[in-house]
Amino acid sequence: MPRLLAPPPPLLLLLVLHLGCCSCESVFPWDNASIAVQPCVLSKDWDLIIRQLSGSRPQSDQQLQTGGLGQLASRGSAAYGNGIYRVTSSGDYSDGTEYAWSAFDFISNSTTINFWTTYTHSYYSFSTGQYVRYPPTVTSTGISCAGEWLQISLPVSIYLYKYELYTRANNLFRGPKRFWILGSNDGSTWSVVDYQEGVTGYTSAGKSFVVEPTQKYSYYRIVVNENNKENWVSISWWKLWGAEIQGHETLLYPPAPLSAPTSTISSAAYGNGIYRVTSSGDYSDGTEYAWSAFDFISNSTTINFWTTYTHSYYSFSTGQYVRYPPTVTSTGISCAGEWLQISLPVSIYLYKYELYTRANNLFRGPKRFWILGSNDGSTWSVVDYQEGVTGYTRAGKSFVVEPTHKYSYYRIVVNENNKENWVSISWWKLWGVETAQDFLRLTRKRRAVEY
């Protein structure tokens, strides 16, 4: 049965790590141990696996303002990327509540803390959003990059393929408008990885940017030269996607937020077409729709999630499905439970998925469930099965799949929750590939290191 990946200890990073083929014996830190990798073992593909990290708080505001030693966190039990992570900045907000490492705590839409904010209101102009600190903070990269900065040091070097930026949910003007993404392997000599200007219109869904990397780095820094007309810059979440070796990654479906039961995506880099979201029934007051599970909002507390139709379908004392007669999806076996379904415009091999539930009622998260696949919406096959899934957090739950077929319909059928009357799904993320060539490549990479 595919594995449920347990959340590691503390600081957040989103990576795809591909451990490359070697010509001689090499060592990679794995679960705090040195494991020898045999010569020419093919690479491993941990596609877009999410892990949460957090750091201890600094000793003083002065340490924050000057960058100090930064925030350290050690990872030793993750499926990849174990080691020490350090988060620093040009200065954190002076009241000592909005730390640099909060940009990696997996909370994307906070309104009070849980984000990084620059040190003081005098660094950016409220009327223009431009950087006005004097003397300015400058990072030299061959060109001078002036602006307050946020930085993470990784225990491995990666090619950065994509990143996302979220700002303070109740003050979206703090989002970076003009900025550089810089890379380094020593924290001193920097190169420009990406440059953006005119980035406006921040929402709770954040902003996503695709990079074409030429080098890999273990340090990444964002330098913000202009915001959207505010005195501060705030970053609630800086997501990083990368790989240790260059190559194709799995893709997120749908590639953009959905806003209706039937949504058409036409300007994405992939996956364009019509997406349809249905369910066995949405919450009866008409506010918690099936398509909300694909609106790219993961931690809502009021709406922006799908909830089953009524309180009488699941037992509050056990979480088990008690609707009679039950809703059953036939797959050769009978899968009883309320369900959520998405129809894609393309067929994909599903390699990974994630589940988020209602942020202020985590007991609504699925505990026992099936993931089903179909190419006609009628004949179903079991893609994955999980039971005993407990301990939901805002970081969600991540599952890796070993696909054998590709499908254009995916359905989750929930037979049991964590002792609540309803099931709620805030975001159901699906990662996959469309082509047989990518399927074979990823399958070879996974199986080569099943030691």
Coordinates of C-alpha atoms in Angstrom, one line a residue:
M1 CA 0.0 0.0 0.0
P2 CA 1.4 3.5 -0.8
R3 CA 3.0 5.2 2.1
L4 CA 1.5 8.0 4.2
L5 CA 4.4 10.4 4.7
A6 CA 4.6 11.5 8.3
P7 CA 5.3 15.2 9.0
P8 CA 8.8 15.8 10.2
P9 CA 9.9 18.0 13.0
P10 CA 10.3 21.7 12.7
L11 CA 10.9 25.0 9.5
L12 CA 9.1 24.6 6.0
L13 CA 10.4 23.8 2.6
L14 CA 8.7 22.6 -0.5
L15 CA 11.2 20.6 -2.7
V16 CA 11.5 17.9 -5.4
L17 CA 14.7 16.1 -4.7
H18 CA 16.3 13.9 -7.3
L19 CA 19.3 12.1 -5.9
G20 CA 21.5 11.7 -8.9
C21 CA 23.4 8.8 -10.5
C22 CA 27.0 8.6 -9.4
S23 CA 30.2 7.1 -10.8
C24 CA 31.6 6.2 -7.4
E25 CA 30.2 5.5 -3.9
S26 CA 28.6 8.5 -2.3
V27 CA 26.9 9.3 1.0
F28 CA 23.6 11.0 1.6
P29 CA 22.2 12.0 5.0
W30 CA 19.0 10.0 5.5
D31 CA 17.2 9.8 8.9
N32 CA 20.2 11.2 10.6
A33 CA 22.4 8.4 9.4
S34 CA 25.1 8.1 6.7
I35 CA 23.8 5.6 4.1
A36 CA 26.2 4.5 1.3
V37 CA 24.6 4.7 -2.1
Q38 CA 25.9 2.0 -4.4
P39 CA 27.7 3.1 -7.6
C40 CA 25.4 4.2 -10.4
V41 CA 22.1 3.7 -8.5
L42 CA 19.5 5.5 -10.5
S43 CA 18.1 8.7 -9.0
K44 CA 15.1 9.0 -6.6
D45 CA 12.1 11.1 -7.4
W46 CA 10.3 12.7 -4.4
D47 CA 8.0 14.9 -6.4
L48 CA 6.9 18.0 -4.6
I49 CA 6.8 16.4 -1.2
I50 CA 5.8 18.9 1.5
R51 CA 7.4 19.1 4.8
Q52 CA 6.9 21.5 7.7
L53 CA 9.7 23.1 9.6
S54 CA 9.9 25.7 12.4
G55 CA 12.6 27.4 14.4
S56 CA 13.3 28.6 17.9
R57 CA 12.8 32.3 18.6
P58 CA 15.7 34.8 18.8
Q59 CA 17.1 36.3 21.9
S60 CA 16.5 39.9 21.1
D61 CA 15.0 42.4 18.7
Q62 CA 18.5 43.5 17.9
Q63 CA 19.5 40.1 16.8
L64 CA 16.5 40.1 14.5
Q65 CA 17.3 43.5 13.1
T66 CA 20.8 42.7 12.2
G67 CA 20.1 39.2 11.0
G68 CA 22.0 37.7 14.0
L69 CA 22.6 34.0 13.8
G70 CA 19.3 33.4 12.2
Q71 CA 16.8 30.7 13.0
L72 CA 18.0 27.1 12.9
A73 CA 16.1 23.9 12.5
S74 CA 17.4 20.4 12.0
R75 CA 15.5 17.8 10.0
G76 CA 16.3 14.2 10.7
S77 CA 13.2 12.1 9.9
A78 CA 12.0 13.4 6.5
A79 CA 12.0 11.3 3.3
Y80 CA 14.6 13.6 1.8
G81 CA 16.6 16.7 2.5
N82 CA 17.6 16.0 6.2
G83 CA 20.0 18.5 7.7
I84 CA 20.1 22.0 9.1
Y85 CA 18.0 24.8 7.7
R86 CA 18.8 28.5 8.5
V87 CA 16.4 31.4 7.9
T88 CA 17.7 35.0 8.1
S89 CA 16.6 38.4 7.0
S90 CA 17.8 42.0 6.8
G91 CA 15.6 42.6 9.8
D92 CA 12.3 41.3 11.3
Y93 CA 9.5 43.5 12.6
S94 CA 10.6 45.4 15.6
D95 CA 7.9 44.2 18.1
G96 CA 9.4 40.7 17.8
T97 CA 6.4 38.8 16.6
E98 CA 6.7 38.5 12.8
Y99 CA 9.9 36.4 12.3
A100 CA 11.7 35.5 9.1
W101 CA 11.2 31.8 9.7
S102 CA 7.4 32.4 9.8
A103 CA 7.6 32.6 6.0
F104 CA 8.3 28.8 6.1
D105 CA 5.8 27.7 8.7
F106 CA 3.2 26.5 6.2
I107 CA 0.6 29.1 7.1
S108 CA -0.3 31.1 4.0
N109 CA -3.1 33.4 4.9
S110 CA -2.7 34.6 8.5
T111 CA -4.0 38.0 9.5
T112 CA -2.1 38.6 12.7
I113 CA 1.3 36.8 12.9
N114 CA 2.8 33.8 11.1
F115 CA 4.4 35.9 8.5
W116 CA 7.7 37.8 8.1
T117 CA 7.5 41.6 8.1
T118 CA 10.3 44.1 7.5
Y119 CA 11.8 45.8 10.6
T120 CA 10.2 49.3 10.5
H121 CA 7.6 51.4 8.6
S122 CA 10.3 53.9 7.4
Y123 CA 11.9 51.5 4.8
Y124 CA 9.2 51.8 2.1
S125 CA 7.2 54.7 0.9
F126 CA 3.4 54.5 1.6
S127 CA 2.6 56.6 -1.4
T128 CA 4.8 54.8 -4.0
G129 CA 5.8 51.5 -2.3
Q130 CA 9.4 52.2 -3.3
Y131 CA 12.4 51.3 -1.1
V132 CA 13.6 54.5 0.7
R133 CA 15.9 53.2 3.5
Y134 CA 19.1 55.2 3.6
P135 CA 21.7 54.0 3.5
P136 CA 20.0 51.1 1.6
T137 CA 20.6 47.4 2.2
V138 CA 22.3 46.2 -1.0
T139 CA 23.1 42.7 -2.2
S140 CA 25.8 42.7 -4.8
T141 CA 25.3 40.3 -7.7
G142 CA 27.3 42.0 -10.4
I143 CA 24.4 44.5 -10.3
S144 CA 23.3 46.1 -7.0
C145 CA 20.0 44.8 -5.7
A146 CA 18.7 47.3 -3.1
G147 CA 15.9 46.2 -0.8
E148 CA 15.1 44.4 2.4
W149 CA 15.7 40.7 2.1
L150 CA 14.6 37.2 3.3
Q151 CA 16.9 34.2 3.0
I152 CA 16.9 30.5 3.5
S153 CA 19.9 28.2 3.6
L154 CA 19.3 24.6 2.6
P155 CA 21.3 21.5 3.5
V156 CA 21.4 20.6 -0.2
S157 CA 21.8 22.5 -3.4
I158 CA 18.8 22.6 -5.8
Y159 CA 17.8 23.9 -9.2
L160 CA 14.9 26.2 -8.4
Y161 CA 12.1 25.5 -10.9
K162 CA 9.2 27.4 -9.3
Y163 CA 8.3 29.5 -6.4
E164 CA 5.2 31.1 -4.9
L165 CA 4.7 34.2 -2.7
Y166 CA 1.9 34.9 -0.2
T167 CA 1.6 38.1 1.8
R168 CA -0.4 39.2 4.8
A169 CA -4.0 38.1 4.2
N170 CA -5.6 41.3 5.5
N171 CA -3.1 43.7 3.9
L172 CA -2.3 42.5 0.4
F173 CA -0.5 45.8 -0.5
R174 CA 2.5 44.4 1.4
G175 CA 3.2 41.9 -1.3
P176 CA 6.5 42.4 -3.3
K177 CA 6.0 44.3 -6.5
R178 CA 9.6 44.6 -7.8
F179 CA 12.1 42.0 -6.5
W180 CA 15.0 39.7 -7.3
I181 CA 15.4 36.0 -6.4
L182 CA 19.1 35.4 -5.7
G183 CA 21.1 32.2 -5.4
S184 CA 24.4 31.4 -3.7
N185 CA 26.5 28.5 -2.5
D186 CA 28.4 30.3 0.2
G187 CA 26.0 33.0 1.4
S188 CA 28.4 35.7 0.1
T189 CA 28.7 35.5 -3.7
W190 CA 25.2 35.9 -5.3
S191 CA 23.7 35.4 -8.7
V192 CA 20.3 36.5 -10.1
V193 CA 18.0 33.5 -10.4
D194 CA 14.9 35.5 -11.3
Y195 CA 13.7 39.1 -11.5
Q196 CA 10.1 40.4 -11.4
E197 CA 8.5 43.9 -11.6
G198 CA 5.0 45.1 -11.8
V199 CA 3.6 42.3 -9.7
T200 CA 0.2 43.5 -8.5
G201 CA -3.1 42.2 -7.5
Y202 CA -2.1 39.8 -4.7
T203 CA -4.9 37.5 -3.4
S204 CA -5.1 34.8 -0.8
A205 CA -4.1 32.4 -3.6
G206 CA -0.6 34.0 -3.7
K207 CA 1.5 34.6 -6.8
S208 CA 3.3 31.8 -8.7
F209 CA 6.5 32.2 -10.8
V210 CA 8.2 29.6 -13.1
V211 CA 12.0 29.7 -13.3
E212 CA 14.4 28.2 -15.9
P213 CA 17.5 27.5 -13.8
T214 CA 21.0 27.1 -15.1
Q215 CA 22.8 26.6 -11.8
K216 CA 21.8 25.0 -8.5
Y217 CA 22.3 26.8 -5.1
S218 CA 21.9 26.0 -1.4
Y219 CA 21.1 29.6 -0.4
Y220 CA 18.1 31.5 -1.8
R221 CA 17.3 35.1 -1.1
I222 CA 14.5 37.4 -2.1
V223 CA 15.3 41.1 -2.2
V224 CA 12.3 43.5 -2.4
N225 CA 12.8 46.9 -4.0
E226 CA 9.2 47.9 -4.2
N227 CA 5.8 46.8 -2.7
N228 CA 2.3 47.7 -3.6
K229 CA 2.2 51.1 -1.7
E230 CA 2.7 50.2 1.9
N231 CA 5.3 50.9 4.6
W232 CA 6.2 47.3 5.1
V233 CA 6.8 44.1 3.1
S234 CA 5.2 41.0 4.6
I235 CA 5.7 37.4 3.3
S236 CA 3.4 34.8 4.8
W237 CA 4.8 31.9 2.8
W238 CA 7.6 31.6 0.3
K239 CA 7.2 28.2 -1.4
L240 CA 10.2 26.7 -3.2
W241 CA 10.1 23.9 -5.8
G242 CA 13.4 22.4 -7.0
A243 CA 15.4 19.4 -7.9
E244 CA 18.9 18.2 -7.2
I245 CA 19.3 17.2 -10.8
Q246 CA 17.7 18.9 -13.8
G247 CA 14.7 17.1 -15.2
H248 CA 11.0 17.0 -15.6
E249 CA 8.8 17.3 -12.5
T250 CA 5.2 16.2 -11.8
L251 CA 2.6 19.0 -12.4
L252 CA -0.3 20.2 -10.2
Y253 CA -3.8 19.7 -11.6
P254 CA -5.7 21.9 -12.0
P255 CA -2.9 24.4 -12.8
A256 CA -5.0 27.4 -11.6
P257 CA -7.8 27.9 -9.0
L258 CA -11.4 26.9 -10.0
S259 CA -14.3 29.2 -9.2
A260 CA -17.4 27.2 -10.3
P261 CA -18.6 23.7 -10.7
T262 CA -17.5 23.9 -14.4
S263 CA -14.4 26.0 -15.0
T264 CA -12.3 26.6 -18.1
I265 CA -8.6 27.2 -17.9
S266 CA -7.1 28.6 -21.1
S267 CA -3.9 30.4 -20.4
A268 CA -1.9 28.0 -18.2
A269 CA 1.4 26.4 -19.3
Y270 CA -0.3 23.0 -19.3
G271 CA -3.6 21.3 -18.6
N272 CA -5.8 23.8 -20.4
G273 CA -9.5 22.8 -20.9
I274 CA -12.7 22.2 -19.0
Y275 CA -12.6 21.1 -15.3
R276 CA -15.8 19.8 -13.7
V277 CA -16.2 19.2 -10.0
T278 CA -19.0 17.2 -8.5
S279 CA -19.9 15.5 -5.2
S280 CA -22.4 13.2 -3.6
G281 CA -23.8 16.4 -2.0
D282 CA -22.6 19.8 -0.8
Y283 CA -23.4 21.3 2.6
S284 CA -27.1 22.2 2.7
D285 CA -26.8 25.9 3.4
G286 CA -25.2 26.4 0.0
T287 CA -21.9 27.9 1.0
E288 CA -19.4 25.0 1.1
Y289 CA -19.2 23.8 -2.5
A290 CA -17.3 20.9 -4.1
W291 CA -15.3 23.2 -6.3
S292 CA -14.0 25.0 -3.2
A293 CA -11.7 22.1 -2.7
F294 CA -9.8 23.3 -5.8
D295 CA -9.8 27.1 -5.2
F296 CA -6.2 27.0 -4.0
I297 CA -7.2 28.1 -0.5
S298 CA -5.9 25.6 2.0
N299 CA -6.6 26.9 5.5
S300 CA -9.9 28.7 5.5
T301 CA -12.1 28.7 8.7
T302 CA -15.4 29.7 7.3
I303 CA -16.0 28.8 3.7
N304 CA -13.6 27.9 0.8
F305 CA -13.9 24.2 1.5
W306 CA -16.2 21.4 0.5
T307 CA -18.4 19.9 3.3
T308 CA -20.7 16.9 3.1
Y309 CA -24.5 17.6 2.8
T310 CA -25.7 17.0 6.4
H311 CA -24.6 16.2 9.9
S312 CA -26.4 12.8 9.9
Y313 CA -24.0 11.0 7.5
Y314 CA -21.1 10.4 9.9
S315 CA -21.2 9.4 13.6
F316 CA -19.8 12.1 15.9
S317 CA -18.7 9.4 18.4
T318 CA -16.9 7.2 15.9
G319 CA -16.5 9.2 12.7
Q320 CA -17.9 6.2 10.8
Y321 CA -20.2 6.5 7.8
V322 CA -23.8 5.8 8.9
R323 CA -25.9 7.1 6.0
Y324 CA -28.6 4.7 5.1
P325 CA -29.0 3.6 2.4
P326 CA -25.3 4.4 1.8
T327 CA -23.7 6.0 -1.2
V328 CA -21.6 3.3 -2.8
T329 CA -19.1 3.5 -5.7
S330 CA -18.6 0.1 -7.3
T331 CA -15.0 -0.7 -8.2
G332 CA -15.1 -4.5 -8.0
I333 CA -15.3 -3.8 -4.3
S334 CA -18.0 -1.5 -2.8
C335 CA -16.6 1.8 -1.6
A336 CA -19.2 3.3 0.8
G337 CA -19.0 7.0 1.7
E338 CA -19.7 10.5 0.6
W339 CA -17.5 11.5 -2.3
L340 CA -15.8 14.4 -4.1
Q341 CA -14.8 14.2 -7.7
I342 CA -12.9 16.2 -10.4
S343 CA -13.0 15.6 -14.1
L344 CA -9.8 16.8 -15.9
P345 CA -9.5 17.8 -19.6
V346 CA -6.5 15.4 -19.8
S347 CA -5.7 11.9 -18.4
I348 CA -2.8 11.8 -15.9
Y349 CA -0.8 9.3 -14.0
L350 CA -1.4 10.4 -10.4
Y351 CA 1.9 10.3 -8.4
K352 CA 1.0 12.3 -5.3
Y353 CA -1.9 14.0 -3.7
E354 CA -2.5 16.1 -0.6
L355 CA -5.5 16.7 1.6
Y356 CA -6.3 19.7 3.7
T357 CA -9.4 20.0 5.9
R358 CA -11.2 22.8 7.6
A359 CA -8.5 24.8 9.5
N360 CA -10.6 25.3 12.7
N361 CA -12.1 21.8 12.8
L362 CA -9.4 19.3 11.9
F363 CA -11.5 16.4 13.0
R364 CA -13.3 16.6 9.7
G365 CA -10.3 15.3 7.9
P366 CA -10.7 11.9 6.1
K367 CA -9.5 9.0 8.2
R368 CA -10.4 6.0 6.0
F369 CA -10.9 6.6 2.3
W370 CA -10.3 5.4 -1.3
I371 CA -8.9 7.4 -4.2
L372 CA -10.6 6.1 -7.4
G373 CA -9.8 6.7 -11.1
S374 CA -12.0 6.5 -14.2
N375 CA -11.9 7.5 -17.8
D376 CA -15.7 7.7 -18.3
G377 CA -17.0 8.7 -14.9
S378 CA -18.8 5.3 -14.6
T379 CA -16.3 2.5 -14.5
W380 CA -13.9 3.0 -11.5
S381 CA -10.6 1.5 -10.3
V382 CA -8.9 1.9 -7.0
V383 CA -5.9 4.1 -7.2
D384 CA -5.1 4.3 -3.5
Y385 CA -6.5 3.3 -0.2
Q386 CA -5.7 4.8 3.3
E387 CA -6.9 4.1 6.8
G388 CA -6.0 5.3 10.2
V389 CA -5.1 8.8 8.9
T390 CA -5.2 11.0 12.0
G391 CA -3.5 14.1 13.4
Y392 CA -4.5 16.6 10.7
T393 CA -2.8 20.0 10.9
R394 CA -2.7 23.1 8.7
A395 CA 0.1 21.4 6.8
G396 CA -2.3 18.8 5.5
K397 CA -1.6 15.2 4.7
S398 CA 0.6 14.0 1.8
F399 CA 0.4 10.6 0.1
V400 CA 2.6 9.1 -2.6
V401 CA 1.0 6.8 -5.2
E402 CA 2.5 4.1 -7.5
P403 CA 0.2 4.5 -10.5
T404 CA -0.4 1.8 -13.1
H405 CA -2.9 3.6 -15.4
K406 CA -3.8 7.2 -16.1
Y407 CA -7.3 8.6 -15.6
S408 CA -9.2 11.8 -16.4
Y409 CA -11.6 11.4 -13.5
Y410 CA -10.5 11.2 -9.8
R411 CA -12.8 10.6 -6.9
I412 CA -12.2 10.4 -3.2
V413 CA -14.7 8.3 -1.2
V414 CA -14.6 8.9 2.6
N415 CA -15.8 6.0 4.8
E416 CA -14.6 7.5 8.1
N417 CA -13.5 10.8 9.5
N418 CA -11.8 11.8 12.8
K419 CA -15.0 11.8 14.9
E420 CA -17.1 14.5 13.5
N421 CA -20.6 14.7 11.8
W422 CA -19.2 16.1 8.6
V423 CA -16.2 15.7 6.2
S424 CA -14.6 18.9 5.0
I425 CA -11.9 19.1 2.3
S426 CA -10.3 22.5 1.9
W427 CA -7.9 21.6 -0.8
W428 CA -7.3 18.3 -2.7
K429 CA -4.0 18.8 -4.5
L430 CA -3.2 16.3 -7.4
W431 CA 0.2 15.9 -8.9
G432 CA 0.8 13.8 -12.0
V433 CA 2.2 13.5 -15.5
E434 CA 0.4 13.1 -18.9
T435 CA 2.8 11.1 -21.0
A436 CA 4.0 7.5 -21.0
Q437 CA 7.6 8.7 -21.3
D438 CA 7.3 10.7 -18.1
F439 CA 5.5 7.9 -16.4
L440 CA 8.3 5.4 -17.3
R441 CA 11.0 7.9 -16.2
L442 CA 9.5 8.6 -12.8
T443 CA 8.7 4.9 -12.2
R444 CA 12.3 3.9 -12.9
K445 CA 13.6 6.6 -10.6
R446 CA 11.4 5.4 -7.7
R447 CA 12.0 1.7 -8.1
A448 CA 15.8 2.0 -8.5
V449 CA 16.2 3.0 -4.8
E450 CA 13.6 0.8 -3.1
Y451 CA 16.3 -0.6 -0.9

